[in-house]
Amino acid sequence: DTGVSQDPRHKITKRGQNVTFRCDPISEHNRLYWYRQTLGQGPEFLTYFQNEAQLEKSRLLSDRFSAERPKGSFSTLEIQRTEQGDSAMYLCASSPRQGAAYEQYFGPGTRLTVT
Amino acid sequence: KNEVEQSPQNLTAQEGEFITINCSYSVGISALHWLQQHPGGGIVSLFMLSSGKKKHGRLIATINIQEKHSSLHITASHPRDSAVYICAVSNSGYALNFGKGTSLLVTP
């Protein structure tokens, strides 16, 4: 499968615990995005990488959130001291270098439930 | 921030009907995207367009840059078209700004 993959697909955690999600983009894509989607809403942008550089972060990304893409390939998104409001679907997408506007390819998402 | 509004929020149609979903946005864009999301979360890109019209099978997407408006049409709708259809725009940055989606149910 050469699509975007995410792991785990589902995560249930207790409030206050730390969680880490992984995203593997399409191999030749140098741009990687993280989005968050709550029930009944469209996705909201969290952060964006070009290669290993984190170029843009949303104000939604509080200090408890951190994302990395250490070698410009896979990316991790960590949430520390989870809160019930963090319950959402976390989506990763990647896009290729060429073109003025970029089609994004989405992974299946990681559904986080904080109890 | 570019405000993206979709209508209707929910839509029920009978199999075979012609369906239109509308999207409007507030400021200039570099591209507009139509995406499909099935239950379970997976999002698939249907179209990316910056002008005119694109067609893929029974799906047609149009955009009017002057009016800041786009439409997604589904001809001869089928129950398998049931999904959430999301409009998103990209501006000078690379991140997408999404509408809330239109939930479509096509009944046999």
mmCIF file of C-alpha atoms in Angstrom, chain B:
data_model
loop_
_atom_site.group_PDB
_atom_site.id
_atom_site.type_symbol
_atom_site.label_atom_id
_atom_site.label_comp_id
_atom_site.label_asym_id
_atom_site.label_seq_id
_atom_site.Cartn_x
_atom_site.Cartn_y
_atom_site.Cartn_z
ATOM 1 C CA LYS B 1 -8.935 33.416 7.959
ATOM 2 C CA ASN B 2 -10.937 32.350 4.933
ATOM 3 C CA GLU B 3 -14.483 31.522 5.983
ATOM 4 C CA VAL B 4 -15.835 28.535 4.068
ATOM 5 C CA GLU B 5 -19.573 27.975 4.083
ATOM 6 C CA GLN B 6 -21.325 24.937 2.683
ATOM 7 C CA SER B 7 -24.981 24.321 1.961
ATOM 8 C CA PRO B 8 -26.982 22.351 2.605
ATOM 9 C CA GLN B 9 -25.663 20.803 5.835
ATOM 10 C CA ASN B 10 -27.713 17.663 5.295
ATOM 11 C CA LEU B 11 -29.230 16.283 2.130
ATOM 12 C CA THR B 12 -31.369 13.243 1.439
ATOM 13 C CA ALA B 13 -32.019 12.195 -2.131
ATOM 14 C CA GLN B 14 -33.566 9.268 -3.920
ATOM 15 C CA GLU B 15 -31.423 7.109 -6.130
ATOM 16 C CA GLY B 16 -31.121 8.621 -9.592
ATOM 17 C CA GLU B 17 -31.615 12.233 -8.521
ATOM 18 C CA PHE B 18 -29.305 15.064 -9.556
ATOM 19 C CA ILE B 19 -27.557 16.516 -6.515
ATOM 20 C CA THR B 20 -25.919 19.900 -5.992
ATOM 21 C CA ILE B 21 -23.796 20.936 -3.023
ATOM 22 C CA ASN B 22 -22.669 24.540 -2.730
ATOM 23 C CA CYS B 23 -19.583 26.159 -1.252
ATOM 24 C CA SER B 24 -18.754 29.829 -0.794
ATOM 25 C CA TYR B 25 -15.638 31.429 0.601
ATOM 26 C CA SER B 26 -14.723 34.899 1.769
ATOM 27 C CA VAL B 27 -11.320 35.825 0.329
ATOM 28 C CA GLY B 28 -9.208 34.986 -2.713
ATOM 29 C CA ILE B 29 -7.770 31.499 -2.974
ATOM 30 C CA SER B 30 -5.090 29.575 -4.851
ATOM 31 C CA ALA B 31 -7.278 26.473 -5.175
ATOM 32 C CA LEU B 32 -10.531 24.922 -4.016
ATOM 33 C CA HIS B 33 -10.802 21.263 -3.090
ATOM 34 C CA TRP B 34 -13.767 18.927 -2.916
ATOM 35 C CA LEU B 35 -13.264 15.920 -0.666
ATOM 36 C CA GLN B 36 -15.349 12.912 0.281
ATOM 37 C CA GLN B 37 -15.393 11.384 3.758
ATOM 38 C CA HIS B 38 -16.987 8.044 4.482
ATOM 39 C CA PRO B 39 -18.017 6.813 7.934
ATOM 40 C CA GLY B 40 -14.880 5.746 9.766
ATOM 41 C CA GLY B 41 -13.007 8.864 8.790
ATOM 42 C CA GLY B 42 -11.077 8.278 5.568
ATOM 43 C CA ILE B 43 -10.928 11.380 3.355
ATOM 44 C CA VAL B 44 -10.508 11.136 -0.394
ATOM 45 C CA SER B 45 -9.745 14.058 -2.654
ATOM 46 C CA LEU B 46 -12.310 14.339 -5.465
ATOM 47 C CA PHE B 47 -11.285 17.545 -7.210
ATOM 48 C CA MET B 48 -8.832 20.387 -6.948
ATOM 49 C CA LEU B 49 -9.688 23.380 -9.110
ATOM 50 C CA SER B 50 -8.787 27.024 -9.473
ATOM 51 C CA SER B 51 -11.018 27.915 -12.422
ATOM 52 C CA GLY B 52 -13.732 26.563 -14.664
ATOM 53 C CA LYS B 53 -15.070 23.068 -14.414
ATOM 54 C CA LYS B 54 -13.847 19.517 -13.907
ATOM 55 C CA LYS B 55 -15.652 16.224 -14.478
ATOM 56 C CA HIS B 56 -14.890 12.762 -13.227
ATOM 57 C CA GLY B 57 -17.443 10.073 -13.941
ATOM 58 C CA ARG B 58 -20.764 11.211 -12.469
ATOM 59 C CA LEU B 59 -19.166 14.041 -10.493
ATOM 60 C CA ILE B 60 -18.815 17.581 -11.783
ATOM 61 C CA ALA B 61 -17.194 20.488 -9.929
ATOM 62 C CA THR B 62 -17.442 24.107 -10.993
ATOM 63 C CA ILE B 63 -15.965 27.284 -9.604
ATOM 64 C CA ASN B 64 -16.765 30.961 -10.135
ATOM 65 C CA ILE B 65 -13.780 32.959 -8.927
ATOM 66 C CA GLN B 66 -15.511 36.343 -9.200
ATOM 67 C CA GLU B 67 -18.437 35.194 -7.077
ATOM 68 C CA LYS B 68 -16.231 33.120 -4.727
ATOM 69 C CA HIS B 69 -18.521 30.152 -5.173
ATOM 70 C CA SER B 70 -18.187 26.518 -6.154
ATOM 71 C CA SER B 71 -20.651 23.715 -6.717
ATOM 72 C CA LEU B 72 -20.306 19.951 -6.680
ATOM 73 C CA HIS B 73 -22.848 18.075 -8.759
ATOM 74 C CA ILE B 74 -23.595 14.364 -8.678
ATOM 75 C CA THR B 75 -25.567 13.013 -11.618
ATOM 76 C CA ALA B 76 -27.636 9.809 -11.402
ATOM 77 C CA SER B 77 -26.974 9.514 -7.674
ATOM 78 C CA HIS B 78 -26.504 6.091 -6.116
ATOM 79 C CA PRO B 79 -26.636 4.854 -2.507
ATOM 80 C CA ARG B 80 -22.865 4.344 -2.596
ATOM 81 C CA ASP B 81 -22.534 8.141 -3.015
ATOM 82 C CA SER B 82 -23.747 8.493 0.593
ATOM 83 C CA ALA B 83 -20.949 10.252 2.461
ATOM 84 C CA VAL B 84 -19.921 13.629 3.807
ATOM 85 C CA TYR B 85 -18.716 16.014 1.106
ATOM 86 C CA ILE B 86 -16.299 18.675 2.274
ATOM 87 C CA CYS B 87 -15.210 21.846 0.547
ATOM 88 C CA ALA B 88 -11.783 23.236 1.435
ATOM 89 C CA VAL B 89 -9.686 26.149 0.188
ATOM 90 C CA SER B 90 -5.992 26.872 0.109
ATOM 91 C CA ASN B 91 -4.699 30.426 0.259
ATOM 92 C CA SER B 92 -1.126 31.694 0.125
ATOM 93 C CA GLY B 93 -0.147 29.142 2.727
ATOM 94 C CA TYR B 94 -0.335 25.427 2.177
ATOM 95 C CA ALA B 95 -2.786 24.319 4.851
ATOM 96 C CA LEU B 96 -6.383 23.687 3.851
ATOM 97 C CA ASN B 97 -9.241 25.609 5.410
ATOM 98 C CA PHE B 98 -12.321 23.386 5.530
ATOM 99 C CA GLY B 99 -16.055 23.856 5.521
ATOM 100 C CA LYS B 100 -18.155 21.834 7.942
ATOM 101 C CA GLY B 101 -19.245 19.374 5.287
ATOM 102 C CA THR B 102 -22.519 18.291 3.718
ATOM 103 C CA SER B 103 -23.885 14.944 4.831
ATOM 104 C CA LEU B 104 -25.509 13.182 1.862
ATOM 105 C CA LEU B 105 -27.786 10.168 2.110
ATOM 106 C CA VAL B 106 -28.998 8.558 -1.092
ATOM 107 C CA THR B 107 -31.842 6.116 -0.569
ATOM 108 C CA PRO B 108 -32.697 3.259 -2.945
#
